[in-house]
Coordinates of C-alpha atoms in Angstrom, one line a residue:
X1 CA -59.3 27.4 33.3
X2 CA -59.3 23.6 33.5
X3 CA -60.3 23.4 29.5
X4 CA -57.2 26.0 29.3
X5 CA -55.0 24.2 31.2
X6 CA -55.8 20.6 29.5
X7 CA -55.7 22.7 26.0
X8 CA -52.1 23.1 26.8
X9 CA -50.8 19.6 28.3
X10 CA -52.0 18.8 24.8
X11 CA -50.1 21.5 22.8
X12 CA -46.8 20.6 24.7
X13 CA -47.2 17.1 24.4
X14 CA -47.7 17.5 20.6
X15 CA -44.8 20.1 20.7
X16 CA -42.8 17.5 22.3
X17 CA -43.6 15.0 19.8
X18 CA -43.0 16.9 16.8
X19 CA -39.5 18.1 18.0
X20 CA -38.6 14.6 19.4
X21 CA -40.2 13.6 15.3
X22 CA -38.3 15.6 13.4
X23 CA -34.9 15.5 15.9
X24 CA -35.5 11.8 14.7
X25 CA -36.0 12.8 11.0
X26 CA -33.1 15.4 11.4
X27 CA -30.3 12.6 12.8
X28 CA -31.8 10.1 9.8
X29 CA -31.0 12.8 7.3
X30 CA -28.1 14.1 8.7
X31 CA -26.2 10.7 8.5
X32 CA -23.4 10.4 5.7
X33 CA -22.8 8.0 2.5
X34 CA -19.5 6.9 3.7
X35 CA -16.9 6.0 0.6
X36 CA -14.1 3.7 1.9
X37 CA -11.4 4.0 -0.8
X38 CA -8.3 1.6 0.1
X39 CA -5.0 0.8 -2.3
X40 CA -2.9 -1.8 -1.9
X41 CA 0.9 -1.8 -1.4
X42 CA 1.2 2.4 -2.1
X43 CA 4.0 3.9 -0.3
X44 CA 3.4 7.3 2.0
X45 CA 5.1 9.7 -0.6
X46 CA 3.5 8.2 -3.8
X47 CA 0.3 10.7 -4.7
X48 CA 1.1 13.9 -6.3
X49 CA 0.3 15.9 -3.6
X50 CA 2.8 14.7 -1.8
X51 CA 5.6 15.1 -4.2
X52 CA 5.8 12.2 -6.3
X53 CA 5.8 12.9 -10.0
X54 CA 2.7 10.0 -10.2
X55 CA -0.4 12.1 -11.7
X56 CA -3.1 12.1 -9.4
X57 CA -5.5 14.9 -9.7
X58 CA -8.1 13.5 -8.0
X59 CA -6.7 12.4 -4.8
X60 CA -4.9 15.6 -4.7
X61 CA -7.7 17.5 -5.2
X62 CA -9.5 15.2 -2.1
X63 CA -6.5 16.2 0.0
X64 CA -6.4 20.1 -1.1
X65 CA -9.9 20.4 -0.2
X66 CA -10.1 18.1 3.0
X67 CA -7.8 17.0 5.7
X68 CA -4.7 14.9 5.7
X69 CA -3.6 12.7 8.1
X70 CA 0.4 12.6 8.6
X71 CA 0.4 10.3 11.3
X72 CA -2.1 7.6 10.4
X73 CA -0.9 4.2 10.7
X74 CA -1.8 0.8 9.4
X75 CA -0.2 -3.2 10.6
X76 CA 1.9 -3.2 8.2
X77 CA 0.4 -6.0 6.0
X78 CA -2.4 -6.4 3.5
X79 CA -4.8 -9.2 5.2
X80 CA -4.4 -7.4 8.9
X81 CA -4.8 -4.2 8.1
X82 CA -8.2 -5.1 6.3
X83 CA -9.4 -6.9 9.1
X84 CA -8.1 -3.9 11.4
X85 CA -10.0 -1.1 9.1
X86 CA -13.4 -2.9 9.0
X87 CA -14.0 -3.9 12.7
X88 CA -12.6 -1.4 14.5
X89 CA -9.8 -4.1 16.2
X90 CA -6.5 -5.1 16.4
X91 CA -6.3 -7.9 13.4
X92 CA -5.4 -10.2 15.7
X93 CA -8.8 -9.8 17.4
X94 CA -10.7 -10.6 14.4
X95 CA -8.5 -14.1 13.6
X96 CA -6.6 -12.1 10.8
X97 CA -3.5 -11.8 13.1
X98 CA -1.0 -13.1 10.1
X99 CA -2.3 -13.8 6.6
X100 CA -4.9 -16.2 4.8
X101 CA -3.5 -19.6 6.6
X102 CA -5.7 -21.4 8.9
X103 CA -2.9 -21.9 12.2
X104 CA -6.0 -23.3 14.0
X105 CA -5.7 -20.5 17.1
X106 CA -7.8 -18.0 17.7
X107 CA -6.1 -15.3 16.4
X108 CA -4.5 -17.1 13.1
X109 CA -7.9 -18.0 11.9
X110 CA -6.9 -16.8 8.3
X111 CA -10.7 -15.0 8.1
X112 CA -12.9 -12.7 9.9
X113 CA -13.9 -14.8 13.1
X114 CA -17.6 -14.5 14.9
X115 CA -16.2 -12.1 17.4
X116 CA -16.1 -9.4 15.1
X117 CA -18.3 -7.2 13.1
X118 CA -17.3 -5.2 10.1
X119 CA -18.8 -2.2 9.5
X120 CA -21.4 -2.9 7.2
X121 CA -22.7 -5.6 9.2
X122 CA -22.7 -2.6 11.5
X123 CA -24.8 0.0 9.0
X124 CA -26.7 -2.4 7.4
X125 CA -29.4 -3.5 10.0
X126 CA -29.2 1.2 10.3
X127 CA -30.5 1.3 7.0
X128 CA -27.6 2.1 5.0
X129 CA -27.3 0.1 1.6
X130 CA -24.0 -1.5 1.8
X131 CA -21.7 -2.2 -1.5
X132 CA -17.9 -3.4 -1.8
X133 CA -15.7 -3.8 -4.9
X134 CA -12.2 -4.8 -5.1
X135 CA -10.2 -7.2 -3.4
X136 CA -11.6 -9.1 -0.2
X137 CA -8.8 -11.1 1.1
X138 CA -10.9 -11.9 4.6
X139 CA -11.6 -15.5 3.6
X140 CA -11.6 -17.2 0.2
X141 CA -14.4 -19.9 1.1
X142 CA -17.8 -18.8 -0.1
X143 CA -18.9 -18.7 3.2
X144 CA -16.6 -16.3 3.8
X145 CA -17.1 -13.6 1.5
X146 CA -18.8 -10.5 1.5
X147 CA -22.4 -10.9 1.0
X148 CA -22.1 -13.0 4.2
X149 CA -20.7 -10.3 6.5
X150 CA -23.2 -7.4 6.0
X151 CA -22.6 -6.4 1.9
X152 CA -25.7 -5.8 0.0
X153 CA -23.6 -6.5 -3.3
X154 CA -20.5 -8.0 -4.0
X155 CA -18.1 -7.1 -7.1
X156 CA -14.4 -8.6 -7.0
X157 CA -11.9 -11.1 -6.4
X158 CA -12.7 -13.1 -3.1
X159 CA -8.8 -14.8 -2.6
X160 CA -6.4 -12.0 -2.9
X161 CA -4.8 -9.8 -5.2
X162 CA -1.6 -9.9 -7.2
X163 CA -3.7 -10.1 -10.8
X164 CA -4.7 -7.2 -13.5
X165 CA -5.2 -8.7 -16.8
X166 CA -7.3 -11.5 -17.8
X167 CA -6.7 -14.8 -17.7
X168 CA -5.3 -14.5 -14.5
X169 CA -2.0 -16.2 -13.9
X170 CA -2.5 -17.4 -10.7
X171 CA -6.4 -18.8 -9.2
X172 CA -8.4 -15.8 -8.6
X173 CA -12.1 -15.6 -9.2
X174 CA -14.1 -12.9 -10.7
X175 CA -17.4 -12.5 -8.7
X176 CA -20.8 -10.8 -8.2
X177 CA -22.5 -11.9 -5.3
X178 CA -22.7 -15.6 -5.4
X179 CA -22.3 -15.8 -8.9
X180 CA -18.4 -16.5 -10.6
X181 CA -17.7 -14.4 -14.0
X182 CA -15.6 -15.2 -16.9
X183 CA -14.0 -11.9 -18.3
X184 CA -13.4 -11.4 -21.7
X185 CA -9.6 -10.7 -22.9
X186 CA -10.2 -6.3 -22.3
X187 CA -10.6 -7.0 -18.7
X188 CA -8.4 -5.3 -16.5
X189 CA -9.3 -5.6 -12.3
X190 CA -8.3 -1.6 -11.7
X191 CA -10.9 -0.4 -14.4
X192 CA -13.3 -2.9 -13.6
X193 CA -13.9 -2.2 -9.9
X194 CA -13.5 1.4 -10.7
X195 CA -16.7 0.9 -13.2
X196 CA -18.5 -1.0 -10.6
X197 CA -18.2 1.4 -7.7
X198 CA -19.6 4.2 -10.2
X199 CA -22.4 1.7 -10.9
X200 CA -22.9 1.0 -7.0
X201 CA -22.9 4.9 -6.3
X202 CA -25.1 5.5 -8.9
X203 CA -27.5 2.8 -7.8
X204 CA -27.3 3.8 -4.1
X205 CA -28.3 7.7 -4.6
X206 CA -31.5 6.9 -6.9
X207 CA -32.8 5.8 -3.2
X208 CA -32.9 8.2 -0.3
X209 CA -31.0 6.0 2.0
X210 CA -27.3 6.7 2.8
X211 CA -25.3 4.1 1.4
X212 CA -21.4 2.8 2.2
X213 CA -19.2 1.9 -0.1
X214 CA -15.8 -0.3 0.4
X215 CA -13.4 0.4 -2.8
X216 CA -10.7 -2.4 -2.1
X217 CA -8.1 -1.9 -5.1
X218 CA -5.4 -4.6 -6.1
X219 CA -3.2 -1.1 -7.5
X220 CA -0.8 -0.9 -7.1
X221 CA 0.6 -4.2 -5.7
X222 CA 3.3 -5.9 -8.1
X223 CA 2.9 -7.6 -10.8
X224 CA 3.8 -4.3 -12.6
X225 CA 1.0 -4.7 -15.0
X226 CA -0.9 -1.8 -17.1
X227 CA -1.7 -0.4 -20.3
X228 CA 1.0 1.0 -22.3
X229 CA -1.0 3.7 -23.6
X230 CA -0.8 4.9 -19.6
X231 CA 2.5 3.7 -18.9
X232 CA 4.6 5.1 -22.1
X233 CA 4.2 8.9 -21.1
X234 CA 6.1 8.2 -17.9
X235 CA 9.1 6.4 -19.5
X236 CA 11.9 8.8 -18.9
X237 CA 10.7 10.9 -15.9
X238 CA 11.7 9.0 -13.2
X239 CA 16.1 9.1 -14.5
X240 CA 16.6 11.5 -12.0
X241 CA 18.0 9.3 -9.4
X242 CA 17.2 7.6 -6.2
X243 CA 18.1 9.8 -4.0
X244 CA 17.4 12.7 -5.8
X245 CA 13.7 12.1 -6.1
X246 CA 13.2 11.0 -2.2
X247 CA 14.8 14.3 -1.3
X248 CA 12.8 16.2 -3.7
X249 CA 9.5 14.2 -2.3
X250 CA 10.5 15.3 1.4
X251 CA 11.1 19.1 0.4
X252 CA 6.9 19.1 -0.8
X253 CA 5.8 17.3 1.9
X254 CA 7.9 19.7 4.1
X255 CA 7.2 23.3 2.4
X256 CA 2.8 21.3 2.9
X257 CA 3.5 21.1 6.5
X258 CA 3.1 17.3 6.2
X259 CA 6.2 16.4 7.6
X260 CA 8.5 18.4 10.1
X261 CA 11.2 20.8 8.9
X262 CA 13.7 19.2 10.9
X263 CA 13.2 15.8 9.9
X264 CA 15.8 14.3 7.6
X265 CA 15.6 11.8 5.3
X266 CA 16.6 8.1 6.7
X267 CA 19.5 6.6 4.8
X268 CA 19.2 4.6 1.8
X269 CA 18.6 1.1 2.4
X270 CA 21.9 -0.7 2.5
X271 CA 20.5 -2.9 -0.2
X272 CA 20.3 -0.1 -2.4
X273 CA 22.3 0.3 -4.8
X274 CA 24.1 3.9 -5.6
X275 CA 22.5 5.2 -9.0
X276 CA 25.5 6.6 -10.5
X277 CA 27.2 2.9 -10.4
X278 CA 24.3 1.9 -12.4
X279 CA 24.4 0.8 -16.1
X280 CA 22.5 2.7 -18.5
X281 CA 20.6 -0.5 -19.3
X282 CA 19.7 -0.7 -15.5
X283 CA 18.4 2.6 -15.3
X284 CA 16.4 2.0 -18.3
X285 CA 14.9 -0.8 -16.1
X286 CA 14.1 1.2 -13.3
X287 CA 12.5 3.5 -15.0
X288 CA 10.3 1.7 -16.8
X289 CA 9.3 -0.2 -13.6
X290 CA 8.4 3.2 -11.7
X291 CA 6.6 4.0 -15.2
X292 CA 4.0 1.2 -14.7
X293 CA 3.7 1.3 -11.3
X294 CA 2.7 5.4 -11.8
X295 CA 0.4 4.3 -14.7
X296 CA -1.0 1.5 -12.0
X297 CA -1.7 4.5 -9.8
X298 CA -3.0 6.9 -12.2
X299 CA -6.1 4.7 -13.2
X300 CA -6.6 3.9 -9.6
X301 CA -6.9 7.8 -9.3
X302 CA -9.5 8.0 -12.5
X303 CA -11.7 5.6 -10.8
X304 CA -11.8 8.3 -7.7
X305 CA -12.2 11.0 -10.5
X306 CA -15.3 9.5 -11.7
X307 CA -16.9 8.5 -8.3
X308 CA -16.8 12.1 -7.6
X309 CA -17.9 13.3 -10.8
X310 CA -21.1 11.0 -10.1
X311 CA -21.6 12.5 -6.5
X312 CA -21.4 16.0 -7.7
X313 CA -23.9 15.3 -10.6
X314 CA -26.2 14.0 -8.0
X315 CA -25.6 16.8 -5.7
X316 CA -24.0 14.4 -3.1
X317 CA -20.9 15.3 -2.1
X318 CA -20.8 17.5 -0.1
X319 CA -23.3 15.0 2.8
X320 CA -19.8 12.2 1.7
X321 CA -17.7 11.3 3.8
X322 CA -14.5 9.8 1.5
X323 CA -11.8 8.4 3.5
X324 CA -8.7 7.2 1.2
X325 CA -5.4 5.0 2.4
X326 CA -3.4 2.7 2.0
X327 CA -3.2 -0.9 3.8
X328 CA 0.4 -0.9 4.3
X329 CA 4.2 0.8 3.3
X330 CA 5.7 0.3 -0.1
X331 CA 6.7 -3.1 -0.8
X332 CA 10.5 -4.3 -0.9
X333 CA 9.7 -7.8 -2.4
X334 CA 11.2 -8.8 -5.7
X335 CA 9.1 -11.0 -6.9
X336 CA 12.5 -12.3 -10.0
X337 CA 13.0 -14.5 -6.9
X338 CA 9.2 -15.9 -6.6
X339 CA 9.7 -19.6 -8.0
X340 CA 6.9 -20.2 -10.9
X341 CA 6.6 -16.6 -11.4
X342 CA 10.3 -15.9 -12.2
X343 CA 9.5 -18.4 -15.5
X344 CA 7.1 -15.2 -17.0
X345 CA 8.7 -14.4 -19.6
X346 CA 6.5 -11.3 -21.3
X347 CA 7.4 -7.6 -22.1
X348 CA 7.7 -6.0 -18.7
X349 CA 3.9 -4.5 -18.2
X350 CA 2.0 -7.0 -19.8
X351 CA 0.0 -9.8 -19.3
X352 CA 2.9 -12.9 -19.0
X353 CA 5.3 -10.7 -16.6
X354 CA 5.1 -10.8 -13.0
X355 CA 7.7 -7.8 -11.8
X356 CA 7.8 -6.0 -8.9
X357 CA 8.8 -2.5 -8.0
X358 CA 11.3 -3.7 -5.9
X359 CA 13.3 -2.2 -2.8
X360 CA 15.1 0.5 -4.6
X361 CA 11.5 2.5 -5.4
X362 CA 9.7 1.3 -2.2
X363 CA 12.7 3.1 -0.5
X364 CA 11.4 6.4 -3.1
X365 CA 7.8 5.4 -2.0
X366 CA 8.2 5.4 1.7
X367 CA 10.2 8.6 1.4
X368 CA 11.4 9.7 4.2
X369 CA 10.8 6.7 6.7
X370 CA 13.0 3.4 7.1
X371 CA 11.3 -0.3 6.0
X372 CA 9.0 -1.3 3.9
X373 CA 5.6 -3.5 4.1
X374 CA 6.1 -6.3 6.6
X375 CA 7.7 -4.4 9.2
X376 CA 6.8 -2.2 11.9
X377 CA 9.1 0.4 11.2
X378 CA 8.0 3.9 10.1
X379 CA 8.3 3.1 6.4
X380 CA 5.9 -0.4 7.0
X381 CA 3.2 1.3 9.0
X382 CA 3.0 5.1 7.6
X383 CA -0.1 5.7 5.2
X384 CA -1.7 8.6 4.2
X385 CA -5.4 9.4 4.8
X386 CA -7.0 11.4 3.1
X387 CA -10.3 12.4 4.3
X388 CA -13.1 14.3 2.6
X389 CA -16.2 15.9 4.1
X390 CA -17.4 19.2 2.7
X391 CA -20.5 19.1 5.7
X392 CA -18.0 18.9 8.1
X393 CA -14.5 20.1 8.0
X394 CA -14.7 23.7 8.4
X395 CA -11.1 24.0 6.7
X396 CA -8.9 21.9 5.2
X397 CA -5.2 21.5 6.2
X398 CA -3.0 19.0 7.6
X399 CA -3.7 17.1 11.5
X400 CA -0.8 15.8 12.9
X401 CA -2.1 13.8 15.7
X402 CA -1.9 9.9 15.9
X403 CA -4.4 7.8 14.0
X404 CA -5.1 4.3 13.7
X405 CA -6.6 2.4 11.2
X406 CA -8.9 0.6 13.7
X407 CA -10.5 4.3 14.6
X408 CA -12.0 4.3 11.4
X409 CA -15.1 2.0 12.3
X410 CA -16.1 4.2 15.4
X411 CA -15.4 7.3 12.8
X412 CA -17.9 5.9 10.7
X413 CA -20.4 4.5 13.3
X414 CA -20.4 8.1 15.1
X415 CA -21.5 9.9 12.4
X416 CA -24.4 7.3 11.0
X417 CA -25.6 7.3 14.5
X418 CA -25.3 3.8 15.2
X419 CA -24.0 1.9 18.2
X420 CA -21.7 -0.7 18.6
X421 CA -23.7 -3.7 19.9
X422 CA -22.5 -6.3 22.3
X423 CA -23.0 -9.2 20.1
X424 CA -23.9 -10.0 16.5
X425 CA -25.8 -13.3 15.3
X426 CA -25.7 -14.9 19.0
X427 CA -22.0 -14.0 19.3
X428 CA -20.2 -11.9 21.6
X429 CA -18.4 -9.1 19.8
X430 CA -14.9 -8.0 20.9
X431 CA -15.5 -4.8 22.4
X432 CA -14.1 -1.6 19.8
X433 CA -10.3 -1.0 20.4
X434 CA -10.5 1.9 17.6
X435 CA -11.1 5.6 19.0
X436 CA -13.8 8.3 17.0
X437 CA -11.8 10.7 15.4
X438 CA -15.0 12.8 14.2
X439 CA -13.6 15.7 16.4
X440 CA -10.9 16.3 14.3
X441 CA -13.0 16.3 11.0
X442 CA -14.2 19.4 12.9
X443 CA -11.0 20.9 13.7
X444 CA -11.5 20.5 16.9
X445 CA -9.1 18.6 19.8
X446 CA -9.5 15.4 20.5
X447 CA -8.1 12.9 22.8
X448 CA -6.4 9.9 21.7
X449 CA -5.0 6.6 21.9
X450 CA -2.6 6.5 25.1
X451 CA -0.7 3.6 23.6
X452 CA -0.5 1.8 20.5
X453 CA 0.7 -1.7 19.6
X454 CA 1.8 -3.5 16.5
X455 CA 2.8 -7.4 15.4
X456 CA 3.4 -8.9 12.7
X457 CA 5.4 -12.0 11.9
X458 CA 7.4 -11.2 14.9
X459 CA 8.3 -7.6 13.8
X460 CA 6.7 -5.7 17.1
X461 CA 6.3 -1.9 17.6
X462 CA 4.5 -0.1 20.8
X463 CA 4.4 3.7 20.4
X464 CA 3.3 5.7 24.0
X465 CA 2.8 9.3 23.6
X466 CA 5.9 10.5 22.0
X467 CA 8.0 7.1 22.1
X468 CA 8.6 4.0 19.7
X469 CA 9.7 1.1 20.7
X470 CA 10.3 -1.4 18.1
X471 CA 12.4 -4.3 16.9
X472 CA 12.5 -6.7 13.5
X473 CA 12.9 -10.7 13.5
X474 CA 14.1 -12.7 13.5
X475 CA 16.9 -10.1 15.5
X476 CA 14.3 -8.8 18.4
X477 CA 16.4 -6.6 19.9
X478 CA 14.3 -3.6 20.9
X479 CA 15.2 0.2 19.4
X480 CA 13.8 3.7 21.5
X481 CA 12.8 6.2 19.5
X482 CA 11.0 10.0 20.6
X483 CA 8.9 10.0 17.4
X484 CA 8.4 14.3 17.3
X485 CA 12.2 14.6 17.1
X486 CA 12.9 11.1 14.9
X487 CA 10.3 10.0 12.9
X488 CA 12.4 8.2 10.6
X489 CA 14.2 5.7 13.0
X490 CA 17.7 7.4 13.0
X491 CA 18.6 7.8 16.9
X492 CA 17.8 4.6 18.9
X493 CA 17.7 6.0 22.7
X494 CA 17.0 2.6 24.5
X495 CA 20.3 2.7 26.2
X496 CA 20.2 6.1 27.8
X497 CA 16.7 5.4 28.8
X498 CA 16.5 2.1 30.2
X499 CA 13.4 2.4 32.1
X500 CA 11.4 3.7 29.4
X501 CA 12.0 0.4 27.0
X502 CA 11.1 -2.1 30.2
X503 CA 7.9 -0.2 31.0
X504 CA 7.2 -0.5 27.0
X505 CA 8.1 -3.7 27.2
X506 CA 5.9 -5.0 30.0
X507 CA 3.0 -3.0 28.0
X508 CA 3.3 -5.4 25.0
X509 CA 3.7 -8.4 26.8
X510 CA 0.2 -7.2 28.3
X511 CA -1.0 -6.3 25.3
X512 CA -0.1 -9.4 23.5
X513 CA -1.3 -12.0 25.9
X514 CA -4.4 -10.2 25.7
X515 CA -5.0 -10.2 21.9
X516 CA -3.9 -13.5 21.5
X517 CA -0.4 -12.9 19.8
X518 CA 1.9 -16.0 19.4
X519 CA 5.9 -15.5 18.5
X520 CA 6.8 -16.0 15.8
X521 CA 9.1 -18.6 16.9
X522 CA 6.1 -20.5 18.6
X523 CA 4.6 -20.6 15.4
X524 CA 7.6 -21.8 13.5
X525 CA 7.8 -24.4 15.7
X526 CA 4.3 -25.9 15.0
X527 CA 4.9 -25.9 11.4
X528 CA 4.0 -22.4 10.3

């Protein structure tokens, strides 16, 4: 009986062991490559899918087969939203709270400080191999870039964007790892990261580790630069109009369920001139801006076309979690304006011109929302994500709910079973502001942020359950707005409720002292 009794202590404890063993092996195997794809400058309406005329097939096909994301916002600016999507904080957090220049405070570092983590510092030390390729813009210096905060390998342009052809006009450097390239004349960025991250993908899957992948494009941010082989199909498609293409952009995204049936389209930007008082020679311009910023697009969307094709012949996609977005709204600037630049005298498209799409088709691109990149109105903060993950989503459609791009770290981090630590190299991390939204991948509900906070060279936003608050500098007078009933900005409700704009108010002071925000009249004052 004893002998029986011992016999079977030993059964369960090996019983024990082998399901606790193969639990283990089971939450190892079960953990997701994780494909990061990000553009740069693309308004919310500017896919195919969403009614632009741009081809994408490849994005759209993401989107048909996943789930899209109609209220997922960004800061509103290149640099911060970076530092936002890869440590899981408010940019201001992670000393990215304006742009590139050192303010020496805290949160104006110009680079990701040592209180952060991005997240393949994060899935590194899990076992994930870790690859970017693109455009880093966290801190030019050496020291700074990628391969010193958690990336395996390293393909892209440390400084910024802003370049397509080679020789760059402006001081951008070519890199892998630690080493500096020198392209030949064929280079072009868009292809070239797009080659990379096939060659990263394809390396990463002839090993049985998961791996994560950061696709950082420079497309389509002005100059308006591309091959005219890509470009001169488009020339002539875009002569409908202004006003006629946003409403025809909000009428797919409406019949999709994207966008609300009762939402209207925000006026025109004041600045925008009426197409019909146009010359012919002006709409001739127009066009054949929108026609390279599409063809800008278009290879973007190849690259994604042929990342997929590689998972698929591997037999991975379906165990890949591909997240697409972009960093911020369509861009107003016009970049005729831009000092040196404005000197470029080459054919529109090519190598020696440095145009910009201008306001006119950034109000097209952030179709149906007011502002552009910069500001915190709908139009500056409004992406769409895309997300892909054929082990997961049990249906594809369209999720309405709020979404930040800090949320995607814990996303990430939940489903490669790994836990935010308390500190990284001997320094205390900032503690995750982002919120896991791997419940909604399921299609199931999910409890979100219960207030929201945006600034960005003084523009300042606070949205609370259904409200907005926001206002623009250098004006900062504050505008109400119930977001469900208004999305695009038209109806400004502060003065009926009072009460409601105070207690926002006193929010975002609290808010702001505690990430380390400084006006931007503070900062004008020092010089900045």
């Amino acid at each position: 009986m004893q002998v029986h009794r011992f016999t079977l202590i030993l059964l369960s404890l090996w019983l024990l062991t082998g399901c606790a063993q193969n639990s283990k092996e089971a939450k190892v195997n079960d953990r997701p490559n994780i494909l990061l794809i990000m553009a740069d400058d693309m308004g919310y309406s500017d896919l195919g899918w969403f009614g632009s005329r741009i081809r994408t097939p490849n994005l759209d096909r993401l989107a048909e087969n996943g789930i899209v994301f109609s209220q997922f916002y960004n800061t509103s600016r290149c640099c911060p939203s970076r530092a936002a999507l890869l440590t899981g904080l408010y940019q201001h957090q992670a000393g990215v709270g304006e742009m590139t220049g050192d303010f020496q405070l805290p949160a104006y570092q110009g680079r990701l400080n040592d209180q952060c983590a991005t997240l393949a510092e994060l899935l590194q030390p899990a076992g994930y191999q870790t690859f970017m390729s693109g455009k880093w813009h966290l801190g030019s210096a050496p020291e700074y870039w990628p391969n010193k905060r958690g990336f395996d390998q390293f393909y892209g342009i440390p400084e910024g964007g802003g370049v397509y052809f080679y020789p760059f006009h402006k001081k951008r450097h070519v890199v892998l790892n630690d080493s500096i390239l020198e392209p030949d004349s064929s280079y072009y960025t868009t292809h070239a990261f797009n080659d990379f991250a096939v060659r990263f993908v394809d390396q990463a899957l002839a090993k049985e580790t998961p791996f994560f992948l950061y696709l950082a494009h420079i497309a389509p941010h002005f100059p308006l630069q591309a091959p005219q082989a890509v470009y001169e199909k488009y020339i002539g498609q875009f002569k409908l109009g202004l006003s006629t293409h946003r409403e025809n952009r909000l009428k797919v995204m409406q019949e999709k369920g994207i966008l609300p049936q009762h939402l209207e389209l925000s006026p025109p930007d004041e600045q925008v001139l009426n197409w019909s008082d146009l010359s012919e020679a002006q709409k001739d311009s127009l066009d054949l801006k929108m026609a390279i910023y599409a063809a800008q697009l278009e290879i973007l969307d190849e690259g994604v076309g042929q990342i997929v094709a590689k998972l698929e012949e591997k037999g991975a996609l379906d165990n890949t979690l591909i997240l697409f977005l972009s960093d911020n709204g369509g861009s107003h600037e016009e970049t005729g304006l831009w000092g040196s630049y404005s000197k470029l005298k080459g054919p529109v498209g090519g190598p020696g011109s440095y145009e910009s799409l201008g306001r006119a088709w950034a109000n097209v691109s952030n179709t149906p929302f007011r502002m552009y990149k910069h500001w915190v109105h709908e139009g500056g903060i409004s992406s769409p994500l895309i997300a892909h993950y054929p082990k997961l989503i049990p249906e594809p459609g369209i999720d309405t709910q709020v979404v930040h791009i800090m949320d995607i770290v814990p996303t990430c981090l939940e489903l490669a079973h790994v836990q935010y630590p308390d500190s990284l190299r001997g320094n205390a991390l900032n503690p995750l502001q982002g919120k896991s939204f791997v419940n909604l991948l399921r299609g199931e509900n999910q409890e979100g942020h219960e207030t929201l906070f945006w600034e960005h060279r003084g523009n300042r936003a606070v949205r609370k359950g259904p409200w907005k608050l926001v206002s623009a500098y250098p004006d900062d007078q504050w505008a109400l707005y119930h977001i469900p009933k208004d999305r695009t900005e038209q109806n400004d409700l502060s003065s009926q409720y009072p009460e409601k704009v105070e207690e926002l108010k006193a929010d975002y002071r609290k808010w702001a002292s505690q990430v380390g925000v400084v006006h931007r009249r503070e900062l004008e004052k020092l010089g900045y």
